[in-house]
Short mmCIF file of C-alpha atoms in Angstrom, two decimals:
data_model
loop_
_atom_site.label_atom_id
_atom_site.label_comp_id
_atom_site.label_asym_id
_atom_site.label_seq_id
_atom_site.Cartn_x
_atom_site.Cartn_y
_atom_site.Cartn_z
CA MET W 1 44.02 108.28 119.97
CA LEU W 2 41.94 109.72 117.18
CA THR W 3 38.32 110.39 118.28
CA ASN W 4 35.45 111.10 115.81
CA GLU W 5 35.50 114.78 116.96
CA MET W 6 39.24 115.14 116.25
CA MET W 7 38.85 113.61 112.75
CA TYR W 8 35.84 115.63 111.87
CA GLN W 9 37.68 118.81 112.86
CA ALA W 10 40.65 117.81 110.77
CA LEU W 11 38.33 117.12 107.80
CA VAL W 12 36.65 120.57 108.09
CA ALA W 13 39.99 122.22 108.41
CA LYS W 14 41.38 120.19 105.48
CA ASP W 15 44.41 119.48 107.71
CA SER W 16 47.18 117.74 105.60
CA SER W 17 48.94 116.44 108.79
CA TYR W 18 46.23 113.97 109.05
CA GLU W 19 46.71 112.46 105.54
CA GLY W 20 47.00 108.74 105.73
CA THR W 21 45.48 108.43 109.25
CA PHE W 22 41.80 108.17 108.31
CA ILE W 23 39.31 108.07 105.51
CA ALA W 24 35.89 109.83 105.80
CA GLY W 25 32.87 108.25 104.40
CA VAL W 26 29.79 110.50 103.60
CA LYS W 27 26.62 108.68 104.41
CA THR W 28 24.24 110.86 102.35
CA THR W 29 26.31 110.47 99.02
CA GLY W 30 28.02 107.14 99.69
CA ILE W 31 31.44 108.43 98.73
CA PHE W 32 34.61 108.41 100.90
CA CYS W 33 37.31 111.21 101.02
CA ARG W 34 40.77 111.93 102.19
CA PRO W 35 41.07 114.43 105.11
CA THR W 36 42.11 117.32 102.79
CA CYS W 37 39.20 117.05 100.42
CA THR W 38 37.96 120.28 99.20
CA ALA W 39 34.39 119.31 98.63
CA LYS W 40 31.60 120.63 100.74
CA LYS W 41 31.64 119.23 104.27
CA PRO W 42 28.74 117.09 105.54
CA LYS W 43 27.32 117.36 109.07
CA PRO W 44 29.04 115.46 111.80
CA GLU W 45 26.33 112.96 112.06
CA ASN W 46 26.49 112.17 108.33
CA VAL W 47 30.25 111.06 108.42
CA ALA W 48 31.64 107.55 109.15
CA PHE W 49 35.43 107.25 109.63
CA PHE W 50 37.62 104.43 108.58
CA LYS W 51 41.25 103.60 108.83
CA THR W 52 41.81 102.60 105.15
CA THR W 53 40.22 102.94 101.71
CA LYS W 54 39.79 99.24 101.62
CA GLU W 55 37.63 99.40 104.78
CA ALA W 56 35.56 102.19 103.35
CA ILE W 57 34.98 100.13 100.05
CA LEU W 58 34.04 97.13 101.99
CA HIS W 59 31.29 99.17 103.73
CA GLY W 60 29.87 100.22 100.36
CA TYR W 61 31.55 103.59 99.79
CA ARG W 62 33.02 104.72 96.51
CA PRO W 63 35.91 107.10 96.11
CA CYS W 64 35.52 110.79 95.75
CA LYS W 65 36.18 112.22 92.30
CA VAL W 66 37.45 115.51 93.88
CA CYS W 67 40.24 114.30 96.16
CA ASN W 68 40.88 110.94 94.54
CA PRO W 69 41.59 108.99 97.85
CA LEU W 70 42.78 105.91 96.06
CA GLU W 71 45.83 107.82 94.78
CA LYS W 72 48.85 108.54 96.80
CA MET W 73 48.94 112.05 98.25
CA GLY W 74 51.03 114.33 96.10
CA GLU W 75 51.74 111.53 93.58
CA THR W 76 53.75 112.65 90.52
CA PRO W 77 51.53 112.79 87.35
CA PRO W 78 52.50 110.30 84.62
CA TYR W 79 53.30 113.11 82.13
CA ILE W 80 55.76 114.53 84.65
CA SER W 81 57.15 111.18 85.45
CA GLY W 82 57.92 110.63 81.77
CA ILE W 83 59.73 113.99 81.50
CA LEU W 84 61.78 113.12 84.67
CA ARG W 85 62.86 109.67 83.18
CA GLU W 86 64.07 111.39 79.96
CA LEU W 87 66.12 113.87 82.06
CA ALA W 88 67.56 111.05 84.23
CA GLU W 89 68.71 109.20 81.02
CA ASP W 90 70.07 112.32 79.40
CA PRO W 91 70.63 115.30 81.77
CA SER W 92 71.84 117.48 78.81
CA LEU W 93 68.18 117.61 77.55
CA LYS W 94 66.50 120.97 77.55
CA PHE W 95 62.79 121.02 77.54
CA LYS W 96 61.64 124.45 76.50
CA ASP W 97 57.94 125.60 76.40
CA TRP W 98 57.71 124.67 72.76
CA ASP W 99 59.02 121.11 73.44
CA LEU W 100 56.45 120.74 76.29
CA LEU W 101 53.64 121.93 73.97
CA GLN W 102 54.71 119.34 71.34
CA LYS W 103 54.17 116.66 74.11
CA GLY W 104 50.81 118.00 74.93
CA ILE W 105 51.87 119.55 78.26
CA GLU W 106 50.84 123.03 79.19
CA PRO W 107 54.05 124.91 80.41
CA SER W 108 52.20 126.77 83.03
CA LYS W 109 50.71 123.57 84.52
CA ILE W 110 54.15 121.88 84.88
CA ARG W 111 55.49 125.12 86.28
CA ARG W 112 52.77 125.30 88.98
CA TRP W 113 53.47 121.56 89.84
CA PHE W 114 57.22 122.18 90.34
CA LEU W 115 56.72 125.23 92.34
CA LYS W 116 54.29 123.48 94.69
CA ASN W 117 56.31 120.29 95.12
CA HIS W 118 59.92 121.42 94.67
CA GLY W 119 59.75 125.13 95.41
CA ILE W 120 61.51 125.97 92.00
CA THR W 121 60.22 126.18 88.42
CA PHE W 122 60.58 123.45 86.00
CA HIS W 123 63.33 125.30 84.03
CA SER W 124 65.22 125.90 87.37
CA TYR W 125 64.89 122.16 88.04
CA GLN W 126 66.40 121.41 84.72
CA ARG W 127 69.40 123.76 85.27
CA MET W 128 70.11 122.23 88.64
CA PHE W 129 69.98 118.77 87.21
CA ARG W 130 72.43 119.68 84.51
CA ILE W 131 74.86 121.29 87.21
CA ASN W 132 74.63 118.10 89.18
CA SER W 133 75.51 115.95 86.18
CA ALA W 134 78.39 118.31 85.31
CA PHE W 135 79.77 118.31 88.90
CA LYS W 136 79.79 114.55 88.94
CA LYS W 137 81.59 114.36 85.55
CA MET W 138 84.26 116.58 86.91
CA LYS W 139 84.55 114.48 90.00
CA GLU W 140 85.13 111.52 87.71
CA GLY W 141 88.10 113.38 86.06
CA GLU W 142 86.54 115.21 83.13
CA THR W 143 87.79 118.62 82.36
CA VAL W 144 85.53 121.69 83.22
CA THR W 145 85.05 122.27 79.50
CA ALA W 146 84.14 118.76 78.65
CA ALA W 147 81.79 118.50 81.58
CA ALA W 148 80.13 121.70 80.67
CA PHE W 149 79.34 120.83 76.95
CA ASP W 150 78.53 117.12 77.76
CA SER W 151 75.87 118.38 80.24
CA GLY W 152 74.17 120.57 77.63
CA TYR W 153 75.70 123.99 78.21
CA GLU W 154 76.28 126.05 75.05
CA SER W 155 79.04 128.27 76.51
CA LEU W 156 81.67 127.90 79.13
CA SER W 157 81.00 131.42 80.66
CA GLY W 158 77.26 130.44 81.06
CA PHE W 159 78.27 127.27 82.75
CA ASN W 160 80.69 129.02 85.14
CA ASP W 161 78.08 131.62 86.05
CA SER W 162 75.42 128.86 86.84
CA PHE W 163 77.91 126.72 88.73
CA LYS W 164 79.09 129.66 90.88
CA SER W 165 75.61 130.68 91.73
CA ILE W 166 74.83 127.27 93.22
CA PHE W 167 78.04 126.19 94.76
CA GLY W 168 79.46 129.61 95.76
CA VAL W 169 82.77 128.88 94.02
CA SER W 170 83.99 128.41 90.42
CA PRO W 171 84.27 124.97 88.90
CA VAL W 172 88.08 124.96 89.04
CA ASN W 173 87.89 125.92 92.81
CA SER W 174 85.24 123.21 93.64
CA ARG W 175 87.49 120.30 94.45
CA GLU W 176 86.70 120.30 98.12
CA LYS W 177 82.92 120.62 97.39
CA GLN W 178 80.45 117.69 97.40
CA VAL W 179 77.02 117.13 96.05
CA ILE W 180 74.07 115.56 98.03
CA ASP W 181 71.45 114.27 95.55
CA LEU W 182 67.68 115.06 96.37
CA THR W 183 64.65 113.21 95.22
CA ARG W 184 60.94 113.33 96.04
CA LEU W 185 58.93 110.18 97.05
CA GLU W 186 55.27 109.51 97.47
CA THR W 187 54.05 107.26 100.30
CA PRO W 188 50.78 106.51 101.95
CA LEU W 189 51.61 109.00 104.64
CA GLY W 190 52.41 111.92 102.19
CA THR W 191 55.36 113.08 100.19
CA MET W 192 58.92 112.66 101.54
CA PHE W 193 62.37 114.01 100.40
CA ALA W 194 65.29 111.76 100.34
CA CYS W 195 68.91 112.79 100.15
CA ALA W 196 71.91 110.58 99.34
CA THR W 197 75.69 110.65 98.67
CA ASP W 198 77.79 107.81 97.24
CA GLN W 199 77.99 106.23 100.77
CA GLY W 200 74.15 105.91 101.22
CA ILE W 201 70.94 107.50 102.15
CA CYS W 202 71.57 110.51 104.48
CA LEU W 203 68.18 112.04 104.81
CA LEU W 204 64.49 110.77 104.51
CA GLU W 205 61.89 113.15 105.90
CA PHE W 206 58.35 114.16 105.30
CA THR W 207 58.21 117.34 103.30
CA ASP W 208 55.99 119.14 105.96
CA ARG W 209 58.54 118.46 108.78
CA LYS W 210 59.19 121.78 110.54
CA MET W 211 62.85 121.14 111.03
CA LEU W 212 63.46 120.19 107.30
CA GLU W 213 65.29 123.34 106.33
CA THR W 214 67.50 123.19 109.49
CA GLU W 215 68.32 119.45 108.61
CA PHE W 216 69.16 120.50 104.95
CA LYS W 217 71.48 123.19 106.38
CA THR W 218 73.17 120.93 108.88
CA LEU W 219 73.89 118.21 106.27
CA SER W 220 75.35 120.82 103.92
CA LYS W 221 77.59 122.18 106.57
CA LEU W 222 78.81 118.78 107.75
CA LEU W 223 79.54 117.44 104.35
CA ASN W 224 80.64 120.82 102.81
CA ALA W 225 78.10 120.07 100.17
CA VAL W 226 75.27 121.44 98.12
CA ILE W 227 71.89 119.81 98.04
CA ILE W 228 70.70 119.46 94.44
CA GLN W 229 67.91 117.59 92.69
CA GLY W 230 69.46 114.64 90.87
CA PRO W 231 69.69 110.86 90.51
CA ASN W 232 71.55 108.50 92.96
CA ARG W 233 72.29 104.85 92.68
CA HIS W 234 70.64 104.35 96.14
CA PHE W 235 67.32 105.96 95.35
CA ASP W 236 65.81 102.91 93.34
CA LEU W 237 66.43 100.58 96.15
CA LEU W 238 65.02 102.95 98.64
CA ARG W 239 61.80 103.29 96.62
CA ILE W 240 61.45 99.46 96.39
CA GLN W 241 62.08 98.87 99.97
CA LEU W 242 59.75 101.64 101.18
CA ASN W 243 56.91 100.40 99.06
CA GLU W 244 57.41 96.81 100.41
CA TYR W 245 57.45 98.25 104.00
CA PHE W 246 54.14 100.06 103.47
CA GLU W 247 52.59 97.03 101.77
CA GLY W 248 53.49 94.95 104.84
CA LYS W 249 56.16 92.87 102.90
CA ARG W 250 59.34 94.15 104.55
CA LYS W 251 60.47 94.30 108.22
CA VAL W 252 64.17 95.04 107.71
CA PHE W 253 65.81 97.61 105.50
CA THR W 254 69.14 96.92 103.67
CA VAL W 255 69.46 100.12 101.78
CA PRO W 256 72.97 101.66 102.71
CA LEU W 257 72.85 104.63 105.07
CA PHE W 258 75.17 107.49 105.74
CA MET W 259 74.58 109.21 109.06
CA PRO W 260 77.12 111.94 109.80
CA GLY W 261 76.92 113.24 113.46
CA THR W 262 78.74 113.09 116.73
CA GLU W 263 79.98 109.79 118.09
CA PHE W 264 77.08 109.78 120.74
CA GLN W 265 74.40 110.59 118.13
CA GLN W 266 75.72 107.73 115.78
CA ARG W 267 75.46 105.27 118.83
CA VAL W 268 71.89 106.37 119.63
CA TRP W 269 70.84 106.01 115.88
CA GLN W 270 72.54 102.71 115.63
CA GLU W 271 70.64 101.47 118.80
CA LEU W 272 67.45 102.69 117.21
CA GLN W 273 68.09 100.32 114.35
CA ASN W 274 68.34 97.41 116.88
CA ILE W 275 64.76 97.81 117.97
CA PRO W 276 62.92 94.90 116.24
CA PHE W 277 59.96 95.48 113.80
CA GLY W 278 56.78 95.94 115.75
CA SER W 279 58.49 96.44 119.02
CA LEU W 280 58.47 99.45 121.45
CA ARG W 281 61.24 100.84 123.65
CA SER W 282 61.06 103.72 126.18
CA TYR W 283 63.63 106.38 126.14
CA LYS W 284 64.90 104.96 129.48
CA GLN W 285 65.14 101.39 128.10
CA GLN W 286 67.05 102.86 125.14
CA SER W 287 69.44 104.78 127.47
CA ILE W 288 70.10 101.54 129.59
CA SER W 289 70.83 99.51 126.36
CA LEU W 290 73.41 102.27 125.49
CA ALA W 291 74.92 101.85 129.08
CA LYS W 292 73.96 105.52 129.80
CA PRO W 293 71.01 105.15 132.12
CA GLU W 294 71.53 108.70 133.46
CA CYS W 295 71.35 110.15 129.77
CA VAL W 296 67.59 109.88 129.09
CA ARG W 297 67.23 113.47 127.96
CA ALA W 298 70.47 113.32 125.81
CA VAL W 299 69.18 110.14 124.15
CA ALA W 300 65.79 111.77 123.48
CA ASN W 301 67.57 114.80 121.95
CA ALA W 302 69.63 112.51 119.72
CA ASN W 303 66.52 110.72 118.66
CA GLY W 304 65.03 114.02 117.61
CA MET W 305 68.09 114.76 115.54
CA ASN W 306 67.61 111.54 113.46
CA ARG W 307 67.41 112.61 109.79
CA ILE W 308 66.38 109.24 108.43
CA SER W 309 62.68 108.54 109.22
CA ILE W 310 61.22 105.04 109.28
CA ILE W 311 64.40 103.18 108.37
CA VAL W 312 66.07 104.47 111.49
CA PRO W 313 62.86 103.80 113.49
CA CYS W 314 62.60 106.48 116.15
CA HIS W 315 58.88 105.99 115.88
CA ARG W 316 59.30 102.82 117.99
CA VAL W 317 60.47 104.82 121.03
CA ILE W 318 57.69 106.03 123.31
CA GLY W 319 57.35 107.63 126.86
CA GLU W 320 57.96 105.43 129.90
CA ASN W 321 54.25 105.73 130.81
CA GLY W 322 53.34 104.24 127.20
CA ALA W 323 52.21 107.60 125.78
CA LEU W 324 53.37 108.72 122.36
CA THR W 325 55.86 111.52 122.51
CA GLY W 326 57.18 113.98 119.99
CA TYR W 327 57.80 112.82 116.37
CA GLY W 328 58.99 115.05 113.62
CA GLY W 329 56.41 113.67 111.11
CA GLY W 330 53.70 114.24 113.45
CA LEU W 331 52.15 112.02 116.21
CA TRP W 332 49.51 110.86 113.80
CA ARG W 333 52.00 109.40 111.56
CA LYS W 334 53.88 107.89 114.46
CA GLN W 335 50.58 106.04 115.49
CA TRP W 336 50.00 104.96 111.92
CA LEU W 337 53.46 103.41 111.60
CA LEU W 338 53.09 101.67 114.95
CA ASP W 339 49.69 100.35 113.92
CA LEU W 340 50.97 99.04 110.67
CA GLU W 341 53.81 97.25 112.38
CA ARG W 342 51.66 95.82 115.10
CA ASN W 343 49.24 94.45 112.48
CA GLN W 344 51.95 92.93 110.39
CA ARG W 345 53.71 91.38 113.33
#
């Protein structure tokens, strides 16, 4: 589907939606770049396009030092990964600017990274992480006071104010509330957000999906919950299995899923999971398998409401004429996933 002209236009525009779909080799310099590279653009006749970095290397190109195409797009820097590991082990920790400087980390640098990748400052991230920890302690039976001080708060009033600003109710009135844990994942196709409850993964979407905010709001409303950055026992398995999938080592996912929705939506989403790895179905075929041959449009709409990309493989559904149709992560990602599965099959 991707022509050289389309890829060159994406390269010039530094279009992030093409990340993971091609690599550009510059003939005059012998380097290869990702689509979003900010270096000066060569003329069209001086560019060779490849599907993977491996292919570019085999043709004698070396990686660009500006865009680092061998790294995953948006990958968390090691110094931030270390901080996040410490927070996960002890949510009561408070990293102030002085603490960061002692670790050799410039506070403004980590602030910019969190604003870009999480939409909040690092200090806000820490506060939400502590609130998440305190809420779970209360759900396990701890008193409000114990949960507050165990999570690093120095005063009960400060904890109450922070809790109410996030949950909309005071801690003592939060019995009916729930938390949906949120984390960030890096993949060869770009950064993804994952959400999970105790029951399982309830969202896995690319961060640039246009409907992402709507999906967050829908999940929050369905579960009477607040989405907050925090650890979840399902995230580690999700990371392992996603990496195995992208490496071509996994065809079936076993990580638990939790998919709240209407009865019809859940039937459609379950049927999606019945499509074998590397296989394709049309919307009509999917409707027939659901014993709803007259509901092609309704099935397509339910597919579009799927909140768990890749694992619930709506990318395996195409138009009856064989053409790719709408995909929340972008048609280029859909083609990439289909190519990956076809090659592995």
